[in-house]
Coordinates of C-alpha atoms and ligand atoms in Angstrom, one line a residue:
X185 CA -14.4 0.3 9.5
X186 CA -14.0 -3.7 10.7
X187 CA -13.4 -6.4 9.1
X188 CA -17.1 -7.0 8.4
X189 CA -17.6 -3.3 7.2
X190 CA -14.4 -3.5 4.6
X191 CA -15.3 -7.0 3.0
X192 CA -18.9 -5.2 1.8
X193 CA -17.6 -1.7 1.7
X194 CA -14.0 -1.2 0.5
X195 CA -12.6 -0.7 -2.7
X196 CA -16.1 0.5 -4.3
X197 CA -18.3 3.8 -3.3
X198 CA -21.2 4.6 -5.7
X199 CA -22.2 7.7 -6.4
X200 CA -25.9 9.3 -7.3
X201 CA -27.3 6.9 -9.4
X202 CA -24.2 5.0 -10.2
X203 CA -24.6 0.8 -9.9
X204 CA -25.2 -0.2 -6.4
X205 CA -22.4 -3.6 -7.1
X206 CA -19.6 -2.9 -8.5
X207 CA -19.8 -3.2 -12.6
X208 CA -18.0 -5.7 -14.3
X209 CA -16.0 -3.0 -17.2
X210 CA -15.5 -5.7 -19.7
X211 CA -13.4 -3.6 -22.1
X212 CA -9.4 -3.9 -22.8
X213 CA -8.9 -0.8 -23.6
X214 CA -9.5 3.4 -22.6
X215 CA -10.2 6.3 -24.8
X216 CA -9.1 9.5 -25.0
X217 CA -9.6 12.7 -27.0
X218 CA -5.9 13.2 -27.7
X219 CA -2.7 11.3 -28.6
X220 CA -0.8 14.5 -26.1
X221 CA -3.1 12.8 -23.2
X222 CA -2.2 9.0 -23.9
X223 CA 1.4 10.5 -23.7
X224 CA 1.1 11.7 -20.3
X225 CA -0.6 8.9 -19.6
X226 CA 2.6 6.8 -20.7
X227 CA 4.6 8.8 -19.0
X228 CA 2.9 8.7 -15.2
X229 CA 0.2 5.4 -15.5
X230 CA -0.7 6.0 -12.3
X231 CA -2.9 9.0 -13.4
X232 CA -5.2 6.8 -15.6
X233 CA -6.3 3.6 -17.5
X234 CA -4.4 2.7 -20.6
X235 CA -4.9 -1.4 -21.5
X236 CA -6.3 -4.1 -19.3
X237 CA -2.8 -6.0 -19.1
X238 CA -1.8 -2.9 -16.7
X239 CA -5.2 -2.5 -14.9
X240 CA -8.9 -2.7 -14.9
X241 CA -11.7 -1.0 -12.7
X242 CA -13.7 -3.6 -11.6
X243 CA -9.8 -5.5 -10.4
X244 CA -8.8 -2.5 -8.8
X245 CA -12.0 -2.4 -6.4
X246 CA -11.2 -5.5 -5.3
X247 CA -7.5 -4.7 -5.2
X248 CA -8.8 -1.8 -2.6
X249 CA -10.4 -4.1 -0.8
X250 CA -8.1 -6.2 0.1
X251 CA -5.6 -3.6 0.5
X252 CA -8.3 -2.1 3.0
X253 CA -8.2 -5.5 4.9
X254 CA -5.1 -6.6 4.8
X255 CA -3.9 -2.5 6.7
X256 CA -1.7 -2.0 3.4
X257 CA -1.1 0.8 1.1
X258 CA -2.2 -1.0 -1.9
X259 CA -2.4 -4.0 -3.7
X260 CA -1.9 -5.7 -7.3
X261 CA -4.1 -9.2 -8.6
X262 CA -3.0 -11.8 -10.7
X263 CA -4.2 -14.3 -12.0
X264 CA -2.8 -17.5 -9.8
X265 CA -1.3 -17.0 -6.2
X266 CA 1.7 -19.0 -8.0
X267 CA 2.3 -15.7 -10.2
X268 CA 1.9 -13.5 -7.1
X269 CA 4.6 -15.2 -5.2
X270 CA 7.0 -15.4 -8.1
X271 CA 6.2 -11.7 -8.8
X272 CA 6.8 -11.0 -5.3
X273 CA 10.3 -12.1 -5.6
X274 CA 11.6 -11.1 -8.8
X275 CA 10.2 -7.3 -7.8
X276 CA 13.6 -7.6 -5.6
X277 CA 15.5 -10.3 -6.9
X278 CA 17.9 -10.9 -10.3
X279 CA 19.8 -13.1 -11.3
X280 CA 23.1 -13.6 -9.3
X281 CA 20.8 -12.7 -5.4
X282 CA 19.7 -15.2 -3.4
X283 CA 16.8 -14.8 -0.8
X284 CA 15.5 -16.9 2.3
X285 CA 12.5 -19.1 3.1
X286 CA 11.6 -21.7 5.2
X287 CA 10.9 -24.8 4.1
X288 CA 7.6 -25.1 5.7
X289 CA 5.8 -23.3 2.9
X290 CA 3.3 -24.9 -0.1
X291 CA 4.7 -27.6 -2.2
X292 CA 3.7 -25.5 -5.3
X293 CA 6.1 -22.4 -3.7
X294 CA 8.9 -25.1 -2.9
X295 CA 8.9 -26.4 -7.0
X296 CA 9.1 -22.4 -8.1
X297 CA 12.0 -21.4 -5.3
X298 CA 13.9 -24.6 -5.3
X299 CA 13.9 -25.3 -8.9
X300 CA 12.4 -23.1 -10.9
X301 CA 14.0 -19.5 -9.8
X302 CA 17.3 -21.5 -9.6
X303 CA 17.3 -22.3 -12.9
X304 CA 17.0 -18.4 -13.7
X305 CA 20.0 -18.0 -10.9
X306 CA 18.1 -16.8 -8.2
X307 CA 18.8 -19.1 -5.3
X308 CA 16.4 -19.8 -2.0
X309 CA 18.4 -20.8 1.1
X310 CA 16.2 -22.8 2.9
X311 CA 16.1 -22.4 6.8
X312 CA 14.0 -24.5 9.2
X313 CA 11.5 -21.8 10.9
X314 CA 12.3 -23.9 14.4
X315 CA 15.2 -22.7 13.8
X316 CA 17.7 -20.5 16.3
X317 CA 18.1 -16.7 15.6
X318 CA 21.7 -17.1 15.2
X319 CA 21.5 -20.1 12.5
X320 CA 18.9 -17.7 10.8
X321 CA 21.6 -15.0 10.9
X322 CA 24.3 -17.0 9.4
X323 CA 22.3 -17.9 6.9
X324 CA 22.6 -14.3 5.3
X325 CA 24.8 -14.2 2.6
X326 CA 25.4 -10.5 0.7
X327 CA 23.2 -10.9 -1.9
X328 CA 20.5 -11.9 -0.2
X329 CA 16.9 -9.7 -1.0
X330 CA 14.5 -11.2 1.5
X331 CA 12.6 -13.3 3.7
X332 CA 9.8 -15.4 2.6
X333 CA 7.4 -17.4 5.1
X334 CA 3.9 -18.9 5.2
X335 CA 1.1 -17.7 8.0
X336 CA -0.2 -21.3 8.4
X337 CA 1.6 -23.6 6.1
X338 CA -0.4 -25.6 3.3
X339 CA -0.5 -28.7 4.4
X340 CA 2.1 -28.7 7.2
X341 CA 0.0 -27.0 9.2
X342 CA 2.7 -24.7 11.2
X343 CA 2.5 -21.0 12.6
X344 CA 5.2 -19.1 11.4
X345 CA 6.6 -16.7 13.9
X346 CA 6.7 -13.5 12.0
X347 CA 7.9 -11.1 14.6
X348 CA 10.6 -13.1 14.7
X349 CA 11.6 -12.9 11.4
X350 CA 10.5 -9.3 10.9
X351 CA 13.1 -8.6 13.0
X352 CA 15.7 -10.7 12.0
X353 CA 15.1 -9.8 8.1
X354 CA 15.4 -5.9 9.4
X355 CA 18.0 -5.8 10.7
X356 CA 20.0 -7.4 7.8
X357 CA 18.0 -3.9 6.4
X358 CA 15.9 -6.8 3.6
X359 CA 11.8 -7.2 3.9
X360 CA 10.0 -9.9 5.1
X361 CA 7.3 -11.2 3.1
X362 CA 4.1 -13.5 4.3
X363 CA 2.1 -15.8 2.4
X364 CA -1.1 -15.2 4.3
X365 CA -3.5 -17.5 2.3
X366 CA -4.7 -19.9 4.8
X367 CA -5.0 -17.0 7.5
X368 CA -6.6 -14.2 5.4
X369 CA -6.8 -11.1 7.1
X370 CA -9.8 -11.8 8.9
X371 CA -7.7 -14.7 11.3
X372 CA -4.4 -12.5 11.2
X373 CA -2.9 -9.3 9.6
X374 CA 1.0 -9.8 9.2
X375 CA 1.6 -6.2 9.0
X376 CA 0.4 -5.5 12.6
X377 CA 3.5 -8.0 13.2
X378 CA 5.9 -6.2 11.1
X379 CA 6.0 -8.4 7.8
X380 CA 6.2 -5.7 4.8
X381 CA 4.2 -7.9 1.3
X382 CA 1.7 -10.0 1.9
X383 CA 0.8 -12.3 -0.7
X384 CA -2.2 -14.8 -1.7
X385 CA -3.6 -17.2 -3.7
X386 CA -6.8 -15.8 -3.7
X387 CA -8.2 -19.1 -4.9
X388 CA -8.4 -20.7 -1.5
X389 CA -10.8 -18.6 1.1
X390 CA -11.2 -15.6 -0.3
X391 CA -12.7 -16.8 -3.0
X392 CA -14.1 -19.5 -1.2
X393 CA -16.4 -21.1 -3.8
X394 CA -14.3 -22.9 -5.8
X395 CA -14.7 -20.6 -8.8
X396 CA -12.2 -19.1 -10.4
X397 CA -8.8 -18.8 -9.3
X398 CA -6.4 -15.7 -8.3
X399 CA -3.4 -14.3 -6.6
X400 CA -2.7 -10.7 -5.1
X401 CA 0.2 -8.7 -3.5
X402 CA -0.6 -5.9 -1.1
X403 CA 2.4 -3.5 0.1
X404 CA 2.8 -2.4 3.3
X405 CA 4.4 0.6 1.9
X406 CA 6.3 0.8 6.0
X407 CA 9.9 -0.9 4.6
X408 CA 12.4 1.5 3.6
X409 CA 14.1 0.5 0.1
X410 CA 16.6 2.8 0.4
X411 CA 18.0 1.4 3.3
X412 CA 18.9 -1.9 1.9
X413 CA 20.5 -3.1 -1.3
X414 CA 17.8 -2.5 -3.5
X415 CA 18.7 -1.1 -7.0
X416 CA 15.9 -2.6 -8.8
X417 CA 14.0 0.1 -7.1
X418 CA 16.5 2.6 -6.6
X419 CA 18.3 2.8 -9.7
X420 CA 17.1 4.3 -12.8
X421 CA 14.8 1.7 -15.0
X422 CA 15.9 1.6 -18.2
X423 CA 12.8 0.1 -19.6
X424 CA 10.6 3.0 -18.1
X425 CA 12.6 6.3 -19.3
X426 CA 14.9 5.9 -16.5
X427 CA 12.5 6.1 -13.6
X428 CA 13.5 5.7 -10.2
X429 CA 10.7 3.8 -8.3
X430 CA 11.6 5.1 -5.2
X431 CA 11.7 9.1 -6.0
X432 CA 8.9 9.1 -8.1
X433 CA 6.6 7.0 -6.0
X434 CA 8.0 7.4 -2.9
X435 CA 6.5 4.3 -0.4
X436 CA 4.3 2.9 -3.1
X437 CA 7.8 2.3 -5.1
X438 CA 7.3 -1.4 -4.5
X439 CA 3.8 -2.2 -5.5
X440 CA 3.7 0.3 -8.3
X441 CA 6.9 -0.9 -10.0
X442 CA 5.4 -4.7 -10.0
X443 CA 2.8 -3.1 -12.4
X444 CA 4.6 -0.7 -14.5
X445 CA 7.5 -3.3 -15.4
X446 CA 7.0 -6.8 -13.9
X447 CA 2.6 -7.1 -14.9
X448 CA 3.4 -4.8 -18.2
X449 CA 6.3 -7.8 -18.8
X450 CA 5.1 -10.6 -17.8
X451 CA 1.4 -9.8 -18.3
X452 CA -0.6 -12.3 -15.5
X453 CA -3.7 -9.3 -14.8
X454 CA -6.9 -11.7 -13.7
X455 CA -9.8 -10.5 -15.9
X456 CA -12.5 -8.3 -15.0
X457 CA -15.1 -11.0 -14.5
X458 CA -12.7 -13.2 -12.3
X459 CA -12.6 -9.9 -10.0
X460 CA -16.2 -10.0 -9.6
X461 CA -16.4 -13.8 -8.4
X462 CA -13.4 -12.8 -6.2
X463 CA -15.1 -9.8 -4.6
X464 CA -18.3 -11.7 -3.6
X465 CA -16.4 -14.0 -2.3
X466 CA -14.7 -11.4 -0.2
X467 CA -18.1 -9.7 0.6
X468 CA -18.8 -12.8 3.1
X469 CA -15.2 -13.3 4.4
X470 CA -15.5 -12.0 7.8
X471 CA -18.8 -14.1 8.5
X472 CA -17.6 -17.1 7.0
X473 CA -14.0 -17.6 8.3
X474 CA -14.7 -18.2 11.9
X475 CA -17.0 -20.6 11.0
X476 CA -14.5 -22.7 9.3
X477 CA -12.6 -22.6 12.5
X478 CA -15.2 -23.3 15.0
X479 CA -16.1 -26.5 12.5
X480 CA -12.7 -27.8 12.4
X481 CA -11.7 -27.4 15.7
X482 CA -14.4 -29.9 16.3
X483 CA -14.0 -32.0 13.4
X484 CA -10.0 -32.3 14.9
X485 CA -11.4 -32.8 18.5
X486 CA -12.9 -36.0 17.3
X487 CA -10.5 -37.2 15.0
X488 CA -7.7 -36.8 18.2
X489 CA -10.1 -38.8 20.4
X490 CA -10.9 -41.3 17.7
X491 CA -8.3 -44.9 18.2
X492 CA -8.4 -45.4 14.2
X493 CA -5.9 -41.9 14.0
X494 CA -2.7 -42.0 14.8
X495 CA -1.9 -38.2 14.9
X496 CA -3.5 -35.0 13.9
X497 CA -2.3 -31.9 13.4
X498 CA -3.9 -28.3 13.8
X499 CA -2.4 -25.7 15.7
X500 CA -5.9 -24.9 17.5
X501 CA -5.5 -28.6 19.8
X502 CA -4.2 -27.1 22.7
X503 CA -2.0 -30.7 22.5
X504 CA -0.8 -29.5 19.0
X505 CA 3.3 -28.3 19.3
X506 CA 2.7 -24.4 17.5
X507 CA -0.3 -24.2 20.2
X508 CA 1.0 -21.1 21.5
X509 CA 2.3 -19.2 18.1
X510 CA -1.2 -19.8 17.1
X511 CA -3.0 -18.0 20.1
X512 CA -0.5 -15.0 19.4
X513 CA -0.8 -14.7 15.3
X514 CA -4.7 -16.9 15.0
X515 CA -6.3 -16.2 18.3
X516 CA -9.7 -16.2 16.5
X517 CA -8.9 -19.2 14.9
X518 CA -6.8 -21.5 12.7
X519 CA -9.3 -21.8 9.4
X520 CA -10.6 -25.3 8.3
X521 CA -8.1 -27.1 7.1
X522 CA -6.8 -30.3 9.1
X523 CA -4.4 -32.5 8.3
X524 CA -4.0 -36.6 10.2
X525 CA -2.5 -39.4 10.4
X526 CA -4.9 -42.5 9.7
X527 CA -3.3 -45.9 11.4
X528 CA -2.3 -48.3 9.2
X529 CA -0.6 -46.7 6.4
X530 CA -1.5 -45.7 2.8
X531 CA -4.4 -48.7 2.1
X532 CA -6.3 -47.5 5.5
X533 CA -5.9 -44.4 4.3
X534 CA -7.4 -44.3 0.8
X535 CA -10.1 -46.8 2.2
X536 CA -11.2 -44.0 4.7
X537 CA -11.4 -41.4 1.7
X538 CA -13.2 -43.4 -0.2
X539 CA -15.6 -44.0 2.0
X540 CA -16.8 -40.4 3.1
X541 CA -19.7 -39.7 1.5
X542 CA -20.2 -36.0 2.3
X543 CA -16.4 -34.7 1.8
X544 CA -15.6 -34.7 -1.5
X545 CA -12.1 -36.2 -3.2
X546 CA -10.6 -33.5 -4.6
X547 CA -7.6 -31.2 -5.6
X548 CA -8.6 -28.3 -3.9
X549 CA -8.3 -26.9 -0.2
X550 CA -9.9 -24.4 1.7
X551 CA -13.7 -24.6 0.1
X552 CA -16.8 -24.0 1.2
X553 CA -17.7 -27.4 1.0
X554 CA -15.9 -30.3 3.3
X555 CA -13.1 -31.6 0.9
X556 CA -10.2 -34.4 1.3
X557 CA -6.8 -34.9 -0.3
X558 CA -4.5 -37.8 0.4
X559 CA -0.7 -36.5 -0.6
X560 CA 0.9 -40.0 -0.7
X561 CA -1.5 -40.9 -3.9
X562 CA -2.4 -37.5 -5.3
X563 CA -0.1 -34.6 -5.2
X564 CA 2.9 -36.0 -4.0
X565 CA 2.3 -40.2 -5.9
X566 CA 5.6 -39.3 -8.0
X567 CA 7.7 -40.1 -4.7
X568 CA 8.7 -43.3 -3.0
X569 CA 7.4 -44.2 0.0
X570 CA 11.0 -43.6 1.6
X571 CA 11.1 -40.1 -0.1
X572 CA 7.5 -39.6 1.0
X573 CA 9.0 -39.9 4.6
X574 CA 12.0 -37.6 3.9
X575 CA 9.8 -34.9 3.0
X576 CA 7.8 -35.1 6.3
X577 CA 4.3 -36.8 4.2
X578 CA 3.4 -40.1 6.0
X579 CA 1.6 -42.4 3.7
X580 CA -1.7 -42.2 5.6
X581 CA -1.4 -38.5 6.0
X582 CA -4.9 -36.8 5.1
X583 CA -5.6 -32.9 4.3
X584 CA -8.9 -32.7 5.2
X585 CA -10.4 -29.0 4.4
X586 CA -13.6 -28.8 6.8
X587 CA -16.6 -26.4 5.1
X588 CA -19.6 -24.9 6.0
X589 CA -21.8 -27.7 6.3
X590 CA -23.4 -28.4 9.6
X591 CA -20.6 -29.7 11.3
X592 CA -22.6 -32.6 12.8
X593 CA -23.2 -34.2 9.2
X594 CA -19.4 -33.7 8.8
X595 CA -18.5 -35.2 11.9
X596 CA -21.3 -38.1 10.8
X597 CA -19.6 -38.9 7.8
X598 CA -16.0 -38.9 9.5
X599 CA -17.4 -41.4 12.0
X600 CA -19.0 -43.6 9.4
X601 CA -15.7 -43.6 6.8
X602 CA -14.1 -44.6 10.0
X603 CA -16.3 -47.2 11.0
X604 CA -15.5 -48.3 7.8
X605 CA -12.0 -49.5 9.0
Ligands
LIG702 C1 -2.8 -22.8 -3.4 C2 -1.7 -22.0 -2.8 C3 -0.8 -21.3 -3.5 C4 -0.8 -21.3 -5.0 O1 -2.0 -20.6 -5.5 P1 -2.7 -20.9 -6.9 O2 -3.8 -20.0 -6.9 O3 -3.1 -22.4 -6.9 O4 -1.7 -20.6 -7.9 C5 0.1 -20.5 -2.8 N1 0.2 -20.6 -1.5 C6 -0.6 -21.3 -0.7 C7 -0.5 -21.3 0.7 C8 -1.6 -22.1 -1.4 O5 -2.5 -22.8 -0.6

């Protein structure tokens, strides 16, 4: 199947008179005729349903689904992309191991890596992802797990070159994982380029509508844990009767020990009805993501010829610098989400968001309607203005997430906020 095909297909097959959507199964819990079959059942979970902390019908379809799209072997939900990409770490990582990631990743990820995780003594070496291969090398130490890096970074804007660091992370025998939220698998499929996890925050396109937020893993299920130094998944687990992830479940070790220990611990499983937002959501993926891009590549065509902006940044300009990373990873596009530089600093800036009339001021990104953020006085107003420079936000920077409105009444309400000026 395609793209199209798996967003309305995957993860759910009805059978003879079985519903023809798939069934919200709003119960926590499973029975069975025998405390012998809940046994077995503890002792391999994989072979059925035992509480909805582990698992759930309705977020396993959509867990299928995305699998499906994404070319992996499987996939696990949670219930923010913020838990997915801290899950997708400690799967690998204790305290005492370090891992790598650049720094051009979403502000929320560089809060959980730089501080957070550190103060649990897991430590992120940060590594510029302009970086040269043999600075990226050196940057290896031991006890280092992995290799973390963003498709198209939120709000930076850059490609990340994962070849690249597919092949650098493999051949210091560690994985490479991708946070491929902006992208989705509709614009590009990290696995094709040899990343190994994927991860989301399913809150941003896939669900698309602003309803409900989400996160998700998928496994590749191609890296080789054996290879590497990797005893979280090929050791015995204490806290599961001494399983060993990687001889009982061969290449699903990775995804399948996130739920037996990490979700069973930690217990961030989205609920059933958040699944079914997500999966219509996903149902119009395909149809909806190049629209997005065709949208903002004219919204950022007129903002670049427009005197009032001093900059703008989106990797589909063919001016832009990661033009060409994007025509390899995003040739069908680079989703809707712009980010620019109004003249005249902060003031200009906030005076050109307040007066759009269409776009709405909000803290949200990647929606299906047009919506604007200004860092300088929203998500990042903690920070000076010199700090605001040192971490690469200009005062009149402007995320501008382009939607599915007719892009001329977008483009109309850009010109008139900037007439405004
Ligand atoms: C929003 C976002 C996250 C965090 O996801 P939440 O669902 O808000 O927890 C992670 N990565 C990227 C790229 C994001 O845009």
């Amino acid at each position: 199947m395609r793209d199209e095909t798996k967003c309305l297909h995957s993860g759910y097959t009805p059978k003879n008179t079985e519903p023809r959507v798939v069934p919200i199964v709003q119960s926590t819990t499973y029975v069975y005729d025998s405390t012998r079959e809940v046994a077995a059942v503890f002792d391999d979970p994989t072979k059925s349903l035992i509480y909805s902390r582990f698992a759930n019908p309705t977020v396993m379809a959509v867990e299928e689904k995305i699998a499906d799209l994404e070319g992996g072997l499987a996939a696990m939900c949670t219930t923010s992309g913020q838990a997915a990409s801290l899950l997708s770490i400690l799967n690998l990582c204790r305290t005492g191991d370090s891992f790598i990631s650049t720094p051009q990743i979403y502000g929320g990820t560089i809060n959980l890596f730089a501080f957070t995780l550190k103060k649990y003594g897991i430590e992120c070496i940060f590594v510029d992802q302009n970086a040269d291969e043999e600075t990226i090398h050196k940057a290896f130490k031991p006890n280092t797990k992995l290799v973390f890096g963003e498709t198209l970074a939120n709000p930076a804007l850059t490609v990340f070159d994962i070849e690249k660091f597919a092949k650098i992370a493999h051949d210091h025998n560690v994985p490479l994982i991708i946070d491929n939220t902006f992208a989705t698998p509709v614009l590009c499929k990290p696995f094709e380029f040899g990343a190994d996890i994927v991860v989301h925050s399913t809150t941003k396109y896939m669900d698309g509508h602003a309803v409900q937020g989400g996160g998700v893993i998928v496994d590749s299920g191609n890296f080789d844990w054996k290879k590497g130094d990797f005893p979280e998944l090929t050791e015995p687990d204490e806290s599961y009767h001494g399983i060993i992830y990687t001889e009982t479940y061969g290449k699903a070790a990775y995804i399948l020990k996130a739920r037996m220990q990490l979700m069973r611990d930690f217990g961030c499983y989205p609920a059933a009805h958040s699944a079914f937002l997500l999966n219509l959501g996903l149902e119009t993926l395909a149809v909806r993501m190049p629209r997005y891009c065709e949208n903002a590549l004219k919204v950022a065509k007129f903002l670049q010829a427009s005197d009032k902006i001093e900059s703008v940044k989106y990797p589909g300009l063919e001016t832009d610098p990661d033009y060409e990373l994007a025509q390899k990873y995003l040739p069908k596009g680079c989703s809707g989400v712009i980010s620019f530089v109004v003249k005249g600093g902060r003031e200009v800036a906030e005076k050109f968001m307040d007066s759009l009339k269409l776009a709405s001021n909000e803290v949200h990104v990647a929606d299906i309607r047009t919506c604007v953020l200004h860092p300088a006085s929203e998500t990042h107003r903690q920070l000076t203005e010199e700090q605001l420079v040192a971490a690469g936000i200009n005062p009149g920077l402007v995320r501008f997430s382009v939607g599915l409105e007719n892009v001329e009444d977008i483009l109309e309400d850009v010109e008139n906020a900037l007439a405004a000026l």
